[in-house]
């Protein structure tokens, strides 16, 4: 980021005297507004310490201020270079002097500031105002310094810290910064009454507010109904999130991260940090590279050559790339020491977009020899023949799906303890898949059975925290270096924005669509490029799983997509809600809308003509859409919205010059994936199918406890499992214990467990169902023996002695405790043939998948497909580009609904994410690779104020492929991205605008209005 | 770094218990609550006072405890989420968040509860727009907010009818 300011002023001193002051660093430097101290390094260079601060970001900057040019008595030119808060800056001041007729001097000044690094991400838009204010102060200070007899400059009060002001106020001293001498604490705060010495009306108000709170706290509710099992601890503030876990002797890790997007590391000096109070150890990339293996790369093409370590080795590749880890007794001490690490960089050219990546002039990873980490062509049907026969061909030059993230409120976090005496490495983490165990295990050369991974409560993730493993690895190494003390790392928000939450972006080039005379799409060819940032991490799976929804909701059979993924100098992408399928469906919806508008077919009619009608439906690449009805969903959503009324209102509004648009978003939520698709990115991949276990157990007291292998982070698995098990055993859900979180020591995992890709309702519940069936069978066998009722039919229920098994239609029964006792405490009573019974039943669910055909890229990639239709009505302010949602309707079909409350919650939450993504949230980078939205304040995730009232409708089309008819869901809510883009398009088409980007913020729409792009972007060729 | 770390004595009452500690001047109130007195229900979700996960009630007003120093709360009375229940019984507001499914992962919930409580204490019959205004500084990434509005409305009704 570069900021330039200039101006001029006059002083009464003659030019020679002015020059003498300005060309002497010793005289000039103290005029800097927040000057603290200085030390001359040589005649022309002073090392100056100044205070800087924007908002909450404060620090002392050490600047080398050099008089680079002096031309007596005409010009003085200073350049200051320095670092503050993991950021780098360069400031120049130029003073050109002219004589004035009255013997004084006119000073023409110019200042140029360049910034790179974290401060830019954090302070973002606030920096320009800050810089301008500081420059003005400097000029004022110079002006006053040159005016004989002028009073000394008193700094404005906002530069005096809060504590100093308070101290001054308590002492009745003037508000001058220099007065802030250290004072003994007891003197300072004896006067806590001083704090309370406020006017009576303020005290009165405070008392009233306190009284109101204490009175409302007294109220109780008679009905003690509760919603979910999880809620009892969470609404009490008694959950256990990672940062709440504080084992004895926990040490804290903080990271030095790169301010540059691409640079060579020339030197790392950690001497001062190591000597700082409380610091226990410091780790660098060089040190790690000698101890561990680089992380496993999933792909087999160029990405296999990437060497990815938890800390940068030799080169940093994105702004925020971790360079040094500092571990100290407390977090504050670790953060203090981070400031003392000195890293010298030599900046390199950056690769910031897919065009630059393709060009390949600069390589993100030299050893790859390219920036393309994976490429493959997906071709089905006879594309060229379809184009040859087409009545219309629509060509679209470029579309773009922007970079955003789900930004869970809890960032990545881990507590790692590497204690050989206790068996290995213990992680309490908030990752949510077992693949990170594989990653950590291979990197550290530690067997997976020596790695314990636990999660308890996780503060949201939406896929992002699968990318936690580099930090887990780092914390583990730090713990080993500290002799087994626990090491805690909690990512800060700004770190999470730079490095932990970014979804990959996608560009779509040279799209061509063939249509018949009726507007039915017959073929599509296009070139898609994913930008996954600096490291491939969980990629390039994102480069293939979009193919689960290859034709989206449409019946075209001829498709050719040349897909590649590239690395750039941006934050590494993590899986993000809707992962890879959402960008593809956004593309397909854009294609359908653009074709409809260009051919003059209404958007709803266009969809009806093109929707897939019959289910199960095999897509051109072998996926099987299980059940549903897109046409009925659209009809239902139109009724819900009041489609016809809105069309009428839209026409009326048009007459008044208002811009109203109505949009449609259709989407598929593919769930339960077949890991077989991983062979497409790596023919040697040892993964296929899917496997998820569960354990159902009758404990020694006769209680039913169930353990699942999922890693819930808001998806209500405890509640849903208790509900399902209670139904199967005729209990009430409160009688079913469900283990909280995930723990490898419960032995209920495979290599594919996790909470990801919309699968729990199918994989998790099928595993639970299987385990309960096994348990029921054992219980019946035992009951038959105990009740001497072999060959009889049994039923489950709750009797006088609690849960029981009884002979159907009789009063002969035995309760669960007695049955458990037979196996667990009274086994000598059991006949030999029953002694193998365990009442501890593990079942692994494996969906019916076949391997994927690598050559044809053909196979069933997911088991179930939930569907959603979103309709929106927006009004656009023609002057500001503001998009206001006037109405919104959603129809959801996720097969058999197990728990309507939980399903509704997922639909609403996912919709909010995509509304935020389309209207507000964006992660743009500047040309130097600085992330411009590195804080929540700049990124502006969607708040309660931005959520419209939404009308919800449901359909239930049971899946024929799951035992319970359910389909995985939770990601289909992404359709707001399609629907809003469609509505904006509808409103602006008459203005010559094609919506080519998925970000439709006010700014973006304003730009669209300024630069209509239809001409040149879309071409239609029609044959008569 | 060679300077001795300054510590300042404070007395802060949290959920009815008065805690006396000596703290660094730079210690944030949220650090005091989470680390000094180990009440971990109050969460941290950002570094720019945007997310509101750390909201507590100080002297009757909802405050973001990441935006105050502990020394600023000296002599003050704080209520955190742990202070909402009475003898193990949930407060109607906590219950309403549960019955209306106003939480999923639960990380933002303590902040939501504390902000909403102040609203309900001041406005027993809030309109939806009052709730939106009150919670505009509390970020939730899971629920999509509609159920949070419903939860506060349900709690308001329950409190009026109790």
mmCIF file of N, CA, C and O in Angstrom, chain A residues 174-224:
data_model
loop_
_atom_site.group_PDB
_atom_site.id
_atom_site.type_symbol
_atom_site.label_atom_id
_atom_site.label_comp_id
_atom_site.label_asym_id
_atom_site.label_seq_id
_atom_site.Cartn_x
_atom_site.Cartn_y
_atom_site.Cartn_z
ATOM 1 N N UNK A 174 -1.152 18.578 34.180
ATOM 2 C CA UNK A 174 -1.594 18.881 32.820
ATOM 3 C C UNK A 174 -1.405 17.671 31.907
ATOM 4 O O UNK A 174 -0.620 16.766 32.193
ATOM 5 N N UNK A 175 -2.116 17.685 30.795
ATOM 6 C CA UNK A 175 -2.096 16.546 29.888
ATOM 7 C C UNK A 175 -0.908 16.617 28.957
ATOM 8 O O UNK A 175 -1.046 16.870 27.766
ATOM 9 N N UNK A 176 0.282 16.444 29.505
ATOM 10 C CA UNK A 176 1.470 16.464 28.655
ATOM 11 C C UNK A 176 2.106 15.091 28.715
ATOM 12 O O UNK A 176 2.288 14.520 29.780
ATOM 13 N N UNK A 177 2.406 14.558 27.565
ATOM 14 C CA UNK A 177 2.849 13.173 27.499
ATOM 15 C C UNK A 177 4.101 12.926 28.325
ATOM 16 O O UNK A 177 4.212 11.905 28.984
ATOM 17 N N UNK A 178 5.032 13.908 28.314
ATOM 18 C CA UNK A 178 6.299 13.705 29.007
ATOM 19 C C UNK A 178 6.106 13.461 30.510
ATOM 20 O O UNK A 178 6.983 12.984 31.189
ATOM 21 N N UNK A 179 4.934 13.774 31.022
ATOM 22 C CA UNK A 179 4.700 13.600 32.455
ATOM 23 C C UNK A 179 4.537 12.133 32.846
ATOM 24 O O UNK A 179 4.445 11.818 34.015
ATOM 25 N N UNK A 180 4.521 11.241 31.853
ATOM 26 C CA UNK A 180 4.218 9.850 32.178
ATOM 27 C C UNK A 180 5.428 9.114 32.733
ATOM 28 O O UNK A 180 5.971 8.213 32.117
ATOM 29 N N UNK A 181 5.893 9.505 33.876
ATOM 30 C CA UNK A 181 6.977 8.790 34.535
ATOM 31 C C UNK A 181 6.404 7.593 35.272
ATOM 32 O O UNK A 181 5.289 7.647 35.778
ATOM 33 N N UNK A 182 7.188 6.532 35.355
ATOM 34 C CA UNK A 182 6.686 5.379 36.099
ATOM 35 C C UNK A 182 6.369 5.749 37.557
ATOM 36 O O UNK A 182 7.093 6.511 38.169
ATOM 37 N N UNK A 183 5.293 5.244 38.029
ATOM 38 C CA UNK A 183 4.861 5.577 39.386
ATOM 39 C C UNK A 183 4.606 4.286 40.146
ATOM 40 O O UNK A 183 4.140 3.316 39.552
ATOM 41 N N UNK A 184 4.886 4.312 41.415
ATOM 42 C CA UNK A 184 4.660 3.101 42.200
ATOM 43 C C UNK A 184 3.182 2.758 42.182
ATOM 44 O O UNK A 184 2.341 3.632 42.310
ATOM 45 N N UNK A 185 2.865 1.474 42.000
ATOM 46 C CA UNK A 185 1.475 1.101 41.848
ATOM 47 C C UNK A 185 0.604 1.532 43.029
ATOM 48 O O UNK A 185 -0.496 1.998 42.824
ATOM 49 N N UNK A 186 1.138 1.340 44.269
ATOM 50 C CA UNK A 186 0.269 1.642 45.406
ATOM 51 C C UNK A 186 -0.179 3.096 45.407
ATOM 52 O O UNK A 186 -1.302 3.407 45.746
ATOM 53 N N UNK A 187 0.746 3.990 44.931
ATOM 54 C CA UNK A 187 0.361 5.394 44.844
ATOM 55 C C UNK A 187 -0.729 5.587 43.805
ATOM 56 O O UNK A 187 -1.672 6.301 44.003
ATOM 57 N N UNK A 188 -0.520 4.858 42.714
ATOM 58 C CA UNK A 188 -1.395 5.073 41.571
ATOM 59 C C UNK A 188 -2.839 4.734 41.863
ATOM 60 O O UNK A 188 -3.737 5.487 41.559
ATOM 61 N N UNK A 189 -3.010 3.586 42.443
ATOM 62 C CA UNK A 189 -4.377 3.110 42.518
ATOM 63 C C UNK A 189 -4.961 3.036 43.910
ATOM 64 O O UNK A 189 -5.949 2.382 44.131
ATOM 65 N N UNK A 190 -4.288 3.746 44.834
ATOM 66 C CA UNK A 190 -4.958 3.887 46.119
ATOM 67 C C UNK A 190 -6.330 4.495 45.878
ATOM 68 O O UNK A 190 -7.284 4.212 46.553
ATOM 69 N N UNK A 191 -6.341 5.363 44.869
ATOM 70 C CA UNK A 191 -7.541 6.131 44.668
ATOM 71 C C UNK A 191 -8.507 5.405 43.766
ATOM 72 O O UNK A 191 -8.867 5.888 42.723
ATOM 73 N N UNK A 192 -8.877 4.182 44.134
ATOM 74 C CA UNK A 192 -9.886 3.580 43.286
ATOM 75 C C UNK A 192 -11.199 4.345 43.471
ATOM 76 O O UNK A 192 -12.065 4.295 42.606
ATOM 77 N N UNK A 193 -11.318 5.061 44.587
ATOM 78 C CA UNK A 193 -12.494 5.946 44.705
ATOM 79 C C UNK A 193 -12.431 7.006 43.615
ATOM 80 O O UNK A 193 -13.435 7.500 43.166
ATOM 81 N N UNK A 194 -11.195 7.325 43.242
ATOM 82 C CA UNK A 194 -11.028 8.311 42.186
ATOM 83 C C UNK A 194 -11.777 7.869 40.936
ATOM 84 O O UNK A 194 -12.435 8.653 40.277
ATOM 85 N N UNK A 195 -11.675 6.571 40.665
ATOM 86 C CA UNK A 195 -12.385 6.054 39.500
ATOM 87 C C UNK A 195 -13.889 6.212 39.668
ATOM 88 O O UNK A 195 -14.607 6.472 38.732
ATOM 89 N N UNK A 196 -14.304 6.004 40.891
ATOM 90 C CA UNK A 196 -15.739 6.055 41.129
ATOM 91 C C UNK A 196 -16.233 7.491 41.295
ATOM 92 O O UNK A 196 -17.421 7.726 41.407
ATOM 93 N N UNK A 197 -15.277 8.417 41.323
ATOM 94 C CA UNK A 197 -15.701 9.787 41.566
ATOM 95 C C UNK A 197 -16.378 10.355 40.333
ATOM 96 O O UNK A 197 -15.829 11.140 39.586
ATOM 97 N N UNK A 198 -17.550 9.885 40.072
ATOM 98 C CA UNK A 198 -18.269 10.319 38.896
ATOM 99 C C UNK A 198 -19.487 11.121 39.340
ATOM 100 O O UNK A 198 -19.932 11.003 40.480
ATOM 101 N N UNK A 199 -20.056 11.893 38.421
ATOM 102 C CA UNK A 199 -21.221 12.685 38.800
ATOM 103 C C UNK A 199 -22.351 11.800 39.320
ATOM 104 O O UNK A 199 -22.469 10.631 38.929
ATOM 105 N N UNK A 200 -23.179 12.384 40.168
ATOM 106 C CA UNK A 200 -24.249 11.622 40.817
ATOM 107 C C UNK A 200 -25.195 10.960 39.825
ATOM 108 O O UNK A 200 -25.621 9.833 40.008
ATOM 109 N N UNK A 201 -25.534 11.699 38.725
ATOM 110 C CA UNK A 201 -26.505 11.102 37.809
ATOM 111 C C UNK A 201 -25.949 9.860 37.119
ATOM 112 O O UNK A 201 -26.680 8.909 36.855
ATOM 113 N N UNK A 202 -24.623 9.857 36.898
ATOM 114 C CA UNK A 202 -24.014 8.657 36.300
ATOM 115 C C UNK A 202 -24.106 7.500 37.283
ATOM 116 O O UNK A 202 -24.480 6.376 36.938
ATOM 117 N N UNK A 203 -23.784 7.795 38.536
ATOM 118 C CA UNK A 203 -23.859 6.750 39.565
ATOM 119 C C UNK A 203 -25.286 6.217 39.691
ATOM 120 O O UNK A 203 -25.502 5.017 39.823
ATOM 121 N N UNK A 204 -26.202 7.139 39.648
ATOM 122 C CA UNK A 204 -27.611 6.769 39.768
ATOM 123 C C UNK A 204 -28.011 5.834 38.623
ATOM 124 O O UNK A 204 -28.611 4.771 38.843
ATOM 125 N N UNK A 205 -27.592 6.207 37.394
ATOM 126 C CA UNK A 205 -27.916 5.380 36.230
ATOM 127 C C UNK A 205 -27.313 3.995 36.360
ATOM 128 O O UNK A 205 -27.935 2.992 36.066
ATOM 129 N N UNK A 206 -26.040 3.995 36.847
ATOM 130 C CA UNK A 206 -25.346 2.717 37.001
ATOM 131 C C UNK A 206 -26.078 1.833 37.996
ATOM 132 O O UNK A 206 -26.259 0.642 37.784
ATOM 133 N N UNK A 207 -26.511 2.453 39.089
ATOM 134 C CA UNK A 207 -27.213 1.687 40.114
ATOM 135 C C UNK A 207 -28.505 1.122 39.557
ATOM 136 O O UNK A 207 -28.843 -0.037 39.777
ATOM 137 N N UNK A 208 -29.205 1.938 38.783
ATOM 138 C CA UNK A 208 -30.468 1.461 38.200
ATOM 139 C C UNK A 208 -30.212 0.291 37.249
ATOM 140 O O UNK A 208 -30.957 -0.684 37.240
ATOM 141 N N UNK A 209 -29.154 0.434 36.457
ATOM 142 C CA UNK A 209 -28.831 -0.655 35.519
ATOM 143 C C UNK A 209 -28.517 -1.923 36.288
ATOM 144 O O UNK A 209 -28.981 -3.016 35.941
ATOM 145 N N UNK A 210 -27.731 -1.797 37.368
ATOM 146 C CA UNK A 210 -27.410 -2.977 38.187
ATOM 147 C C UNK A 210 -28.673 -3.596 38.764
ATOM 148 O O UNK A 210 -28.846 -4.797 38.779
ATOM 149 N N UNK A 211 -29.568 -2.726 39.255
ATOM 150 C CA UNK A 211 -30.804 -3.224 39.857
ATOM 151 C C UNK A 211 -31.658 -3.970 38.838
ATOM 152 O O UNK A 211 -32.234 -5.014 39.144
ATOM 153 N N UNK A 212 -31.705 -3.406 37.633
ATOM 154 C CA UNK A 212 -32.507 -4.076 36.602
ATOM 155 C C UNK A 212 -31.963 -5.480 36.331
ATOM 156 O O UNK A 212 -32.706 -6.437 36.210
ATOM 157 N N UNK A 213 -30.621 -5.579 36.244
ATOM 158 C CA UNK A 213 -30.015 -6.882 35.974
ATOM 159 C C UNK A 213 -30.290 -7.831 37.131
ATOM 160 O O UNK A 213 -30.694 -8.984 36.940
ATOM 161 N N UNK A 214 -30.136 -7.336 38.374
ATOM 162 C CA UNK A 214 -30.322 -8.303 39.458
ATOM 163 C C UNK A 214 -31.787 -8.694 39.578
ATOM 164 O O UNK A 214 -32.089 -9.824 39.940
ATOM 165 N N UNK A 215 -32.695 -7.813 39.177
ATOM 166 C CA UNK A 215 -34.094 -8.212 39.261
ATOM 167 C C UNK A 215 -34.444 -9.236 38.163
ATOM 168 O O UNK A 215 -35.137 -10.217 38.428
ATOM 169 N N UNK A 216 -33.889 -9.051 36.975
ATOM 170 C CA UNK A 216 -34.222 -10.005 35.897
ATOM 171 C C UNK A 216 -33.591 -11.382 36.169
ATOM 172 O O UNK A 216 -34.085 -12.415 35.725
ATOM 173 N N UNK A 217 -32.510 -11.378 36.938
ATOM 174 C CA UNK A 217 -31.860 -12.657 37.262
ATOM 175 C C UNK A 217 -32.694 -13.511 38.225
ATOM 176 O O UNK A 217 -32.470 -14.708 38.344
ATOM 177 N N UNK A 218 -33.625 -12.874 38.913
ATOM 178 C CA UNK A 218 -34.416 -13.615 39.905
ATOM 179 C C UNK A 218 -35.513 -14.459 39.264
ATOM 180 O O UNK A 218 -36.070 -15.343 39.880
ATOM 181 N N UNK A 219 -35.845 -14.157 37.996
ATOM 182 C CA UNK A 219 -36.988 -14.830 37.374
ATOM 183 C C UNK A 219 -36.631 -16.266 37.006
ATOM 184 O O UNK A 219 -35.540 -16.536 36.511
ATOM 185 N N UNK A 220 -37.536 -17.170 37.248
ATOM 186 C CA UNK A 220 -37.312 -18.562 36.825
ATOM 187 C C UNK A 220 -38.477 -18.998 35.941
ATOM 188 O O UNK A 220 -39.508 -18.338 35.893
ATOM 189 N N UNK A 221 -38.277 -20.117 35.254
ATOM 190 C CA UNK A 221 -39.340 -20.594 34.375
ATOM 191 C C UNK A 221 -39.798 -21.951 34.884
ATOM 192 O O UNK A 221 -38.977 -22.784 35.246
ATOM 193 N N UNK A 222 -41.114 -22.139 34.887
ATOM 194 C CA UNK A 222 -41.626 -23.412 35.439
ATOM 195 C C UNK A 222 -41.338 -24.568 34.484
ATOM 196 O O UNK A 222 -40.886 -25.628 34.880
ATOM 197 N N UNK A 223 -41.609 -24.332 33.211
ATOM 198 C CA UNK A 223 -41.379 -25.380 32.225
ATOM 199 C C UNK A 223 -39.870 -25.496 31.994
ATOM 200 O O UNK A 223 -39.217 -24.530 31.629
ATOM 201 N N UNK A 224 -39.336 -26.671 32.248
ATOM 202 C CA UNK A 224 -37.877 -26.805 32.171
ATOM 203 C C UNK A 224 -37.434 -27.428 30.848
ATOM 204 O O UNK A 224 -36.389 -28.071 30.774
#
